[in-house]
Amino acid sequence: MRILGRILIGIVLLVALAYGTLLLSRARDFQLFGEIVTRGDGAEQVVALTFDDGPTAADTPVLLRALEQGDAVATFFLVGRDVVANPEAARAIVDAGHEVGNHSWDHPRMVFMSPAAVRAQIEDTDAAIRALGYDGAIPFRPPFGKKLVVLPWVLSRMGRPSVMWSMEPDTYLGAEMTAEALTEYVVEGAEAGDIILLHGMFPANAATREALPGIIEGLRERGFGFVTVSEILGG
Ligand SMILES: [Zn+2]
């Protein structure tokens, strides 16, 4: 019985450890190394709109038009491979004066990558962004929000924080996602300093493209201004 008891305790500990590791890799505001940021200090009535993934040739112009009409700046966390594949869309983002962030080279799960592979994901994407003629700050956001050990360690050696978010409407709304629901959730829920995670550059993101003009208008009515991620973080 004592041996069986020890085995049982061992199994429970292993399961707890595995579960803890999973939670840690998903945690939005905790990591082992380096700095992780999720929002601005809220001293000013501003938010940062952020768009992850892409760019795509078809849908990026729709977002850019809505931002231009609303006179709003945003931050686009782009995937290096897609920057190279869709240079016109990427250059249009730069030319419109938006901030461009690094969202890895090909959006891999980075949890079990070697430090050299992680570093290549980041540096190759930086190079693709710079090749557009972009000379602003390049914040980094990990794909899937996964961080764990190697990625935060590499980032801390590079002196770059992991830029996450404080508002995540896609996850909150899930299957309930419609343009109306998204607009209402963001406009009513936003607080000063929020970094708002949006996706808008793929066919499945039609609701986001449809909602964007109303989101900008509604937030303006609440007195919000729009800034880049670097600006909201005090950069
Ligand atoms: Zn992503």
PDB file of C-alpha atoms and ligand atoms in Angstrom:
ATOM      1  CA  MET A   1       0.000   0.000   0.000  1.00  0.00           C
ATOM      2  CA  ARG A   2       2.796   2.407   0.826  1.00  0.00           C
ATOM      3  CA  ILE A   3       4.380   1.882  -2.579  1.00  0.00           C
ATOM      4  CA  LEU A   4       1.033   2.290  -4.295  1.00  0.00           C
ATOM      5  CA  GLY A   5       0.478   5.480  -2.288  1.00  0.00           C
ATOM      6  CA  ARG A   6       3.818   6.875  -3.376  1.00  0.00           C
ATOM      7  CA  ILE A   7       3.100   6.039  -7.003  1.00  0.00           C
ATOM      8  CA  LEU A   8      -0.244   7.794  -6.729  1.00  0.00           C
ATOM      9  CA  ILE A   9       1.350  10.876  -5.180  1.00  0.00           C
ATOM     10  CA  GLY A  10       3.959  10.814  -7.938  1.00  0.00           C
ATOM     11  CA  ILE A  11       1.294  10.695 -10.620  1.00  0.00           C
ATOM     12  CA  VAL A  12      -0.626  13.553  -9.002  1.00  0.00           C
ATOM     13  CA  LEU A  13       2.553  15.653  -8.820  1.00  0.00           C
ATOM     14  CA  LEU A  14       3.415  14.953 -12.473  1.00  0.00           C
ATOM     15  CA  VAL A  15      -0.067  15.911 -13.623  1.00  0.00           C
ATOM     16  CA  ALA A  16       0.076  19.092 -11.523  1.00  0.00           C
ATOM     17  CA  LEU A  17       3.482  19.944 -12.969  1.00  0.00           C
ATOM     18  CA  ALA A  18       2.317  19.381 -16.556  1.00  0.00           C
ATOM     19  CA  TYR A  19      -0.801  21.456 -15.938  1.00  0.00           C
ATOM     20  CA  GLY A  20       1.241  24.219 -14.298  1.00  0.00           C
ATOM     21  CA  THR A  21       3.586  24.275 -17.291  1.00  0.00           C
ATOM     22  CA  LEU A  22       0.643  24.566 -19.646  1.00  0.00           C
ATOM     23  CA  LEU A  23      -0.849  27.450 -17.639  1.00  0.00           C
ATOM     24  CA  LEU A  24       2.533  29.158 -17.497  1.00  0.00           C
ATOM     25  CA  SER A  25       2.974  28.941 -21.280  1.00  0.00           C
ATOM     26  CA  ARG A  26      -0.445  30.507 -21.738  1.00  0.00           C
ATOM     27  CA  ALA A  27      -0.291  33.114 -18.982  1.00  0.00           C
ATOM     28  CA  ARG A  28      -0.834  36.571 -20.359  1.00  0.00           C
ATOM     29  CA  ASP A  29       1.037  38.554 -17.759  1.00  0.00           C
ATOM     30  CA  PHE A  30       3.669  36.262 -16.285  1.00  0.00           C
ATOM     31  CA  GLN A  31       6.850  34.766 -17.662  1.00  0.00           C
ATOM     32  CA  LEU A  32      10.111  33.521 -16.219  1.00  0.00           C
ATOM     33  CA  PHE A  33      12.505  35.931 -17.945  1.00  0.00           C
ATOM     34  CA  GLY A  34      12.360  39.395 -19.369  1.00  0.00           C
ATOM     35  CA  GLU A  35       9.561  41.869 -19.480  1.00  0.00           C
ATOM     36  CA  ILE A  36       5.969  41.253 -20.471  1.00  0.00           C
ATOM     37  CA  VAL A  37       3.570  44.091 -21.070  1.00  0.00           C
ATOM     38  CA  THR A  38      -0.200  43.979 -21.447  1.00  0.00           C
ATOM     39  CA  ARG A  39      -1.363  47.607 -21.227  1.00  0.00           C
ATOM     40  CA  GLY A  40      -0.433  51.254 -20.840  1.00  0.00           C
ATOM     41  CA  ASP A  41      -0.630  53.083 -17.520  1.00  0.00           C
ATOM     42  CA  GLY A  42      -4.002  54.654 -18.381  1.00  0.00           C
ATOM     43  CA  ALA A  43      -2.840  58.178 -17.542  1.00  0.00           C
ATOM     44  CA  GLU A  44      -4.338  59.384 -20.814  1.00  0.00           C
ATOM     45  CA  GLN A  45      -7.666  58.518 -22.418  1.00  0.00           C
ATOM     46  CA  VAL A  46      -6.114  56.460 -25.205  1.00  0.00           C
ATOM     47  CA  VAL A  47      -6.147  52.873 -26.470  1.00  0.00           C
ATOM     48  CA  ALA A  48      -3.902  50.964 -28.878  1.00  0.00           C
ATOM     49  CA  LEU A  49      -5.640  48.985 -31.616  1.00  0.00           C
ATOM     50  CA  THR A  50      -3.510  46.012 -32.676  1.00  0.00           C
ATOM     51  CA  PHE A  51      -4.027  43.688 -35.635  1.00  0.00           C
ATOM     52  CA  ASP A  52      -2.286  40.307 -35.612  1.00  0.00           C
ATOM     53  CA  ASP A  53      -1.126  38.116 -38.513  1.00  0.00           C
ATOM     54  CA  GLY A  54      -0.795  38.786 -42.218  1.00  0.00           C
ATOM     55  CA  PRO A  55      -0.566  40.997 -44.119  1.00  0.00           C
ATOM     56  CA  THR A  56      -2.874  39.755 -46.885  1.00  0.00           C
ATOM     57  CA  ALA A  57      -3.350  41.400 -50.235  1.00  0.00           C
ATOM     58  CA  ALA A  58      -7.151  41.242 -50.213  1.00  0.00           C
ATOM     59  CA  ASP A  59      -8.155  42.374 -46.752  1.00  0.00           C
ATOM     60  CA  THR A  60      -5.439  44.695 -45.481  1.00  0.00           C
ATOM     61  CA  PRO A  61      -6.695  47.634 -47.609  1.00  0.00           C
ATOM     62  CA  VAL A  62     -10.136  47.371 -45.965  1.00  0.00           C
ATOM     63  CA  LEU A  63      -8.629  47.884 -42.522  1.00  0.00           C
ATOM     64  CA  LEU A  64      -6.405  50.691 -43.764  1.00  0.00           C
ATOM     65  CA  ARG A  65      -9.382  52.500 -45.268  1.00  0.00           C
ATOM     66  CA  ALA A  66     -11.367  52.317 -42.019  1.00  0.00           C
ATOM     67  CA  LEU A  67      -8.379  53.559 -40.017  1.00  0.00           C
ATOM     68  CA  GLU A  68      -7.817  56.415 -42.435  1.00  0.00           C
ATOM     69  CA  GLN A  69     -11.460  57.455 -42.408  1.00  0.00           C
ATOM     70  CA  GLY A  70     -11.461  57.376 -38.601  1.00  0.00           C
ATOM     71  CA  ASP A  71      -8.107  59.184 -38.473  1.00  0.00           C
ATOM     72  CA  ALA A  72      -6.815  56.413 -36.205  1.00  0.00           C
ATOM     73  CA  VAL A  73      -3.340  54.942 -35.942  1.00  0.00           C
ATOM     74  CA  ALA A  74      -2.848  51.230 -35.186  1.00  0.00           C
ATOM     75  CA  THR A  75      -0.120  48.633 -34.709  1.00  0.00           C
ATOM     76  CA  PHE A  76       0.115  45.672 -37.085  1.00  0.00           C
ATOM     77  CA  PHE A  77       1.919  42.588 -35.757  1.00  0.00           C
ATOM     78  CA  LEU A  78       3.007  41.026 -39.034  1.00  0.00           C
ATOM     79  CA  VAL A  79       4.348  37.596 -39.905  1.00  0.00           C
ATOM     80  CA  GLY A  80       7.694  37.872 -41.733  1.00  0.00           C
ATOM     81  CA  ARG A  81       6.874  35.260 -44.356  1.00  0.00           C
ATOM     82  CA  ASP A  82       3.641  37.087 -45.220  1.00  0.00           C
ATOM     83  CA  VAL A  83       5.434  40.440 -45.416  1.00  0.00           C
ATOM     84  CA  VAL A  84       7.693  38.965 -48.090  1.00  0.00           C
ATOM     85  CA  ALA A  85       4.745  37.289 -49.869  1.00  0.00           C
ATOM     86  CA  ASN A  86       2.567  40.439 -49.821  1.00  0.00           C
ATOM     87  CA  PRO A  87       4.957  43.378 -50.047  1.00  0.00           C
ATOM     88  CA  GLU A  88       2.373  45.801 -51.413  1.00  0.00           C
ATOM     89  CA  ALA A  89       0.013  45.267 -48.497  1.00  0.00           C
ATOM     90  CA  ALA A  90       2.910  45.533 -46.058  1.00  0.00           C
ATOM     91  CA  ARG A  91       4.181  48.725 -47.667  1.00  0.00           C
ATOM     92  CA  ALA A  92       0.671  50.220 -47.597  1.00  0.00           C
ATOM     93  CA  ILE A  93       0.619  49.740 -43.811  1.00  0.00           C
ATOM     94  CA  VAL A  94       3.976  51.493 -43.498  1.00  0.00           C
ATOM     95  CA  ASP A  95       3.022  54.293 -45.892  1.00  0.00           C
ATOM     96  CA  ALA A  96      -0.179  54.968 -43.921  1.00  0.00           C
ATOM     97  CA  GLY A  97       1.996  55.716 -40.878  1.00  0.00           C
ATOM     98  CA  HIS A  98       1.026  52.759 -38.702  1.00  0.00           C
ATOM     99  CA  GLU A  99       3.367  50.963 -36.373  1.00  0.00           C
ATOM    100  CA  VAL A 100       4.671  47.584 -37.535  1.00  0.00           C
ATOM    101  CA  GLY A 101       5.332  44.857 -34.991  1.00  0.00           C
ATOM    102  CA  ASN A 102       7.119  41.527 -35.334  1.00  0.00           C
ATOM    103  CA  HIS A 103       4.912  38.447 -34.939  1.00  0.00           C
ATOM    104  CA  SER A 104       7.595  35.868 -35.879  1.00  0.00           C
ATOM    105  CA  TRP A 105       8.597  34.538 -39.288  1.00  0.00           C
ATOM    106  CA  ASP A 106       5.966  31.838 -39.866  1.00  0.00           C
ATOM    107  CA  HIS A 107       3.807  31.814 -36.715  1.00  0.00           C
ATOM    108  CA  PRO A 108       5.195  28.580 -35.223  1.00  0.00           C
ATOM    109  CA  ARG A 109       4.565  27.199 -31.773  1.00  0.00           C
ATOM    110  CA  MET A 110       7.764  28.456 -30.185  1.00  0.00           C
ATOM    111  CA  VAL A 111       7.590  26.625 -26.889  1.00  0.00           C
ATOM    112  CA  PHE A 112      10.046  23.871 -27.809  1.00  0.00           C
ATOM    113  CA  MET A 113      12.262  25.736 -30.297  1.00  0.00           C
ATOM    114  CA  SER A 114      15.985  26.132 -29.829  1.00  0.00           C
ATOM    115  CA  PRO A 115      17.306  29.603 -28.901  1.00  0.00           C
ATOM    116  CA  ALA A 116      18.976  29.888 -32.338  1.00  0.00           C
ATOM    117  CA  ALA A 117      15.748  29.060 -34.158  1.00  0.00           C
ATOM    118  CA  VAL A 118      13.789  31.527 -32.014  1.00  0.00           C
ATOM    119  CA  ARG A 119      16.344  34.236 -32.664  1.00  0.00           C
ATOM    120  CA  ALA A 120      16.162  33.576 -36.427  1.00  0.00           C
ATOM    121  CA  GLN A 121      12.354  33.854 -36.309  1.00  0.00           C
ATOM    122  CA  ILE A 122      12.687  37.306 -34.762  1.00  0.00           C
ATOM    123  CA  GLU A 123      15.673  38.644 -36.707  1.00  0.00           C
ATOM    124  CA  ASP A 124      14.512  37.485 -40.156  1.00  0.00           C
ATOM    125  CA  THR A 125      11.169  39.190 -39.549  1.00  0.00           C
ATOM    126  CA  ASP A 126      12.837  42.408 -38.379  1.00  0.00           C
ATOM    127  CA  ALA A 127      14.866  42.357 -41.600  1.00  0.00           C
ATOM    128  CA  ALA A 128      11.753  41.865 -43.762  1.00  0.00           C
ATOM    129  CA  ILE A 129      10.068  44.801 -41.989  1.00  0.00           C
ATOM    130  CA  ARG A 130      13.123  47.043 -42.371  1.00  0.00           C
ATOM    131  CA  ALA A 131      13.331  46.107 -46.067  1.00  0.00           C
ATOM    132  CA  LEU A 132       9.979  47.882 -46.487  1.00  0.00           C
ATOM    133  CA  GLY A 133      11.707  51.122 -45.558  1.00  0.00           C
ATOM    134  CA  TYR A 134      10.100  51.148 -42.110  1.00  0.00           C
ATOM    135  CA  ASP A 135      12.275  52.914 -39.539  1.00  0.00           C
ATOM    136  CA  GLY A 136      10.014  53.033 -36.475  1.00  0.00           C
ATOM    137  CA  ALA A 137      10.044  50.879 -33.355  1.00  0.00           C
ATOM    138  CA  ILE A 138       9.322  47.168 -33.915  1.00  0.00           C
ATOM    139  CA  PRO A 139       7.549  45.727 -30.874  1.00  0.00           C
ATOM    140  CA  PHE A 140       7.403  41.919 -30.642  1.00  0.00           C
ATOM    141  CA  ARG A 141       4.331  39.811 -29.938  1.00  0.00           C
ATOM    142  CA  PRO A 142       4.714  36.024 -29.624  1.00  0.00           C
ATOM    143  CA  PRO A 143       2.566  33.830 -31.891  1.00  0.00           C
ATOM    144  CA  PHE A 144      -0.244  32.081 -29.977  1.00  0.00           C
ATOM    145  CA  GLY A 145       0.759  34.112 -26.928  1.00  0.00           C
ATOM    146  CA  LYS A 146       3.027  31.136 -26.078  1.00  0.00           C
ATOM    147  CA  LYS A 147       6.194  32.041 -24.248  1.00  0.00           C
ATOM    148  CA  LEU A 148       7.443  29.573 -21.626  1.00  0.00           C
ATOM    149  CA  VAL A 149      11.244  29.601 -21.356  1.00  0.00           C
ATOM    150  CA  VAL A 150      13.345  29.890 -24.516  1.00  0.00           C
ATOM    151  CA  LEU A 151      11.492  32.736 -26.232  1.00  0.00           C
ATOM    152  CA  PRO A 152      11.403  35.010 -23.134  1.00  0.00           C
ATOM    153  CA  TRP A 153      15.059  34.233 -22.523  1.00  0.00           C
ATOM    154  CA  VAL A 154      16.047  35.146 -26.096  1.00  0.00           C
ATOM    155  CA  LEU A 155      13.912  38.303 -25.939  1.00  0.00           C
ATOM    156  CA  SER A 156      15.413  39.362 -22.620  1.00  0.00           C
ATOM    157  CA  ARG A 157      18.896  38.960 -24.133  1.00  0.00           C
ATOM    158  CA  MET A 158      17.733  41.140 -27.026  1.00  0.00           C
ATOM    159  CA  GLY A 159      16.290  43.683 -24.584  1.00  0.00           C
ATOM    160  CA  ARG A 160      12.780  43.394 -26.014  1.00  0.00           C
ATOM    161  CA  PRO A 161       9.567  42.908 -24.072  1.00  0.00           C
ATOM    162  CA  SER A 162       6.765  40.537 -25.072  1.00  0.00           C
ATOM    163  CA  VAL A 163       3.865  42.777 -26.022  1.00  0.00           C
ATOM    164  CA  MET A 164       0.587  41.089 -25.145  1.00  0.00           C
ATOM    165  CA  TRP A 165      -2.838  42.726 -24.755  1.00  0.00           C
ATOM    166  CA  SER A 166      -5.415  43.657 -22.129  1.00  0.00           C
ATOM    167  CA  MET A 167      -8.543  43.186 -24.246  1.00  0.00           C
ATOM    168  CA  GLU A 168      -9.172  40.064 -26.293  1.00  0.00           C
ATOM    169  CA  PRO A 169     -12.629  40.276 -27.921  1.00  0.00           C
ATOM    170  CA  ASP A 170     -12.144  37.319 -30.326  1.00  0.00           C
ATOM    171  CA  THR A 171     -11.601  34.930 -27.438  1.00  0.00           C
ATOM    172  CA  TYR A 172     -14.320  36.484 -25.301  1.00  0.00           C
ATOM    173  CA  LEU A 173     -16.962  36.430 -28.034  1.00  0.00           C
ATOM    174  CA  GLY A 174     -15.920  33.143 -29.675  1.00  0.00           C
ATOM    175  CA  ALA A 175     -18.806  31.751 -31.705  1.00  0.00           C
ATOM    176  CA  GLU A 176     -20.925  34.765 -30.708  1.00  0.00           C
ATOM    177  CA  MET A 177     -18.724  36.991 -32.882  1.00  0.00           C
ATOM    178  CA  THR A 178     -20.655  39.407 -35.050  1.00  0.00           C
ATOM    179  CA  ALA A 179     -19.781  42.927 -36.091  1.00  0.00           C
ATOM    180  CA  GLU A 180     -22.409  44.284 -33.659  1.00  0.00           C
ATOM    181  CA  ALA A 181     -21.244  42.146 -30.731  1.00  0.00           C
ATOM    182  CA  LEU A 182     -17.615  43.069 -31.344  1.00  0.00           C
ATOM    183  CA  THR A 183     -18.364  46.780 -31.598  1.00  0.00           C
ATOM    184  CA  GLU A 184     -20.424  46.746 -28.417  1.00  0.00           C
ATOM    185  CA  TYR A 185     -17.846  44.724 -26.480  1.00  0.00           C
ATOM    186  CA  VAL A 186     -14.940  46.983 -27.403  1.00  0.00           C
ATOM    187  CA  VAL A 187     -16.721  50.336 -27.240  1.00  0.00           C
ATOM    188  CA  GLU A 188     -18.396  49.636 -23.889  1.00  0.00           C
ATOM    189  CA  GLY A 189     -15.548  47.734 -22.307  1.00  0.00           C
ATOM    190  CA  ALA A 190     -12.464  49.725 -23.268  1.00  0.00           C
ATOM    191  CA  GLU A 191     -10.525  51.449 -20.512  1.00  0.00           C
ATOM    192  CA  ALA A 192      -7.747  54.002 -20.762  1.00  0.00           C
ATOM    193  CA  GLY A 193      -4.465  52.273 -21.561  1.00  0.00           C
ATOM    194  CA  ASP A 194      -5.984  49.165 -23.103  1.00  0.00           C
ATOM    195  CA  ILE A 195      -4.093  47.268 -25.799  1.00  0.00           C
ATOM    196  CA  ILE A 196      -6.851  45.718 -27.902  1.00  0.00           C
ATOM    197  CA  LEU A 197      -6.103  42.486 -29.784  1.00  0.00           C
ATOM    198  CA  LEU A 198      -7.894  42.193 -33.115  1.00  0.00           C
ATOM    199  CA  HIS A 199      -7.512  40.036 -36.218  1.00  0.00           C
ATOM    200  CA  GLY A 200      -8.750  41.456 -39.464  1.00  0.00           C
ATOM    201  CA  MET A 201      -6.738  40.302 -42.423  1.00  0.00           C
ATOM    202  CA  PHE A 202      -8.244  36.933 -43.318  1.00  0.00           C
ATOM    203  CA  PRO A 203     -11.555  35.857 -44.889  1.00  0.00           C
ATOM    204  CA  ALA A 204     -12.780  34.572 -41.507  1.00  0.00           C
ATOM    205  CA  ASN A 205     -12.342  38.056 -39.995  1.00  0.00           C
ATOM    206  CA  ALA A 206     -15.148  39.742 -41.950  1.00  0.00           C
ATOM    207  CA  ALA A 207     -16.920  40.762 -38.721  1.00  0.00           C
ATOM    208  CA  THR A 208     -13.831  42.632 -37.554  1.00  0.00           C
ATOM    209  CA  ARG A 209     -13.503  44.531 -40.831  1.00  0.00           C
ATOM    210  CA  GLU A 210     -17.189  45.383 -40.703  1.00  0.00           C
ATOM    211  CA  ALA A 211     -16.963  46.486 -37.065  1.00  0.00           C
ATOM    212  CA  LEU A 212     -13.853  48.651 -37.287  1.00  0.00           C
ATOM    213  CA  PRO A 213     -15.480  51.937 -38.401  1.00  0.00           C
ATOM    214  CA  GLY A 214     -18.055  51.671 -35.594  1.00  0.00           C
ATOM    215  CA  ILE A 215     -15.391  50.751 -33.029  1.00  0.00           C
ATOM    216  CA  ILE A 216     -13.354  53.827 -33.915  1.00  0.00           C
ATOM    217  CA  GLU A 217     -16.411  56.081 -33.916  1.00  0.00           C
ATOM    218  CA  GLY A 218     -17.783  54.685 -30.647  1.00  0.00           C
ATOM    219  CA  LEU A 219     -14.450  55.004 -28.840  1.00  0.00           C
ATOM    220  CA  ARG A 220     -14.073  58.577 -30.105  1.00  0.00           C
ATOM    221  CA  GLU A 221     -17.525  59.370 -28.712  1.00  0.00           C
ATOM    222  CA  ARG A 222     -16.277  58.106 -25.344  1.00  0.00           C
ATOM    223  CA  GLY A 223     -13.370  60.516 -25.620  1.00  0.00           C
ATOM    224  CA  PHE A 224     -10.664  58.025 -26.553  1.00  0.00           C
ATOM    225  CA  GLY A 225      -7.744  58.794 -28.797  1.00  0.00           C
ATOM    226  CA  PHE A 226      -5.681  56.198 -30.672  1.00  0.00           C
ATOM    227  CA  VAL A 227      -1.962  55.602 -30.276  1.00  0.00           C
ATOM    228  CA  THR A 228       0.546  52.924 -31.248  1.00  0.00           C
ATOM    229  CA  VAL A 229       1.639  50.170 -28.886  1.00  0.00           C
ATOM    230  CA  SER A 230       5.016  51.858 -28.414  1.00  0.00           C
ATOM    231  CA  GLU A 231       3.304  55.134 -27.560  1.00  0.00           C
ATOM    232  CA  ILE A 232       0.894  53.578 -25.068  1.00  0.00           C
ATOM    233  CA  LEU A 233       3.843  51.873 -23.398  1.00  0.00           C
ATOM    234  CA  GLY A 234       5.611  55.194 -23.090  1.00  0.00           C
ATOM    235  CA  GLY A 235       8.078  54.640 -25.948  1.00  0.00           C
TER     236      GLY A 235
HETATM  237 ZN    ZN B   1      -1.004  35.422 -34.423  1.00  0.00          ZN
END
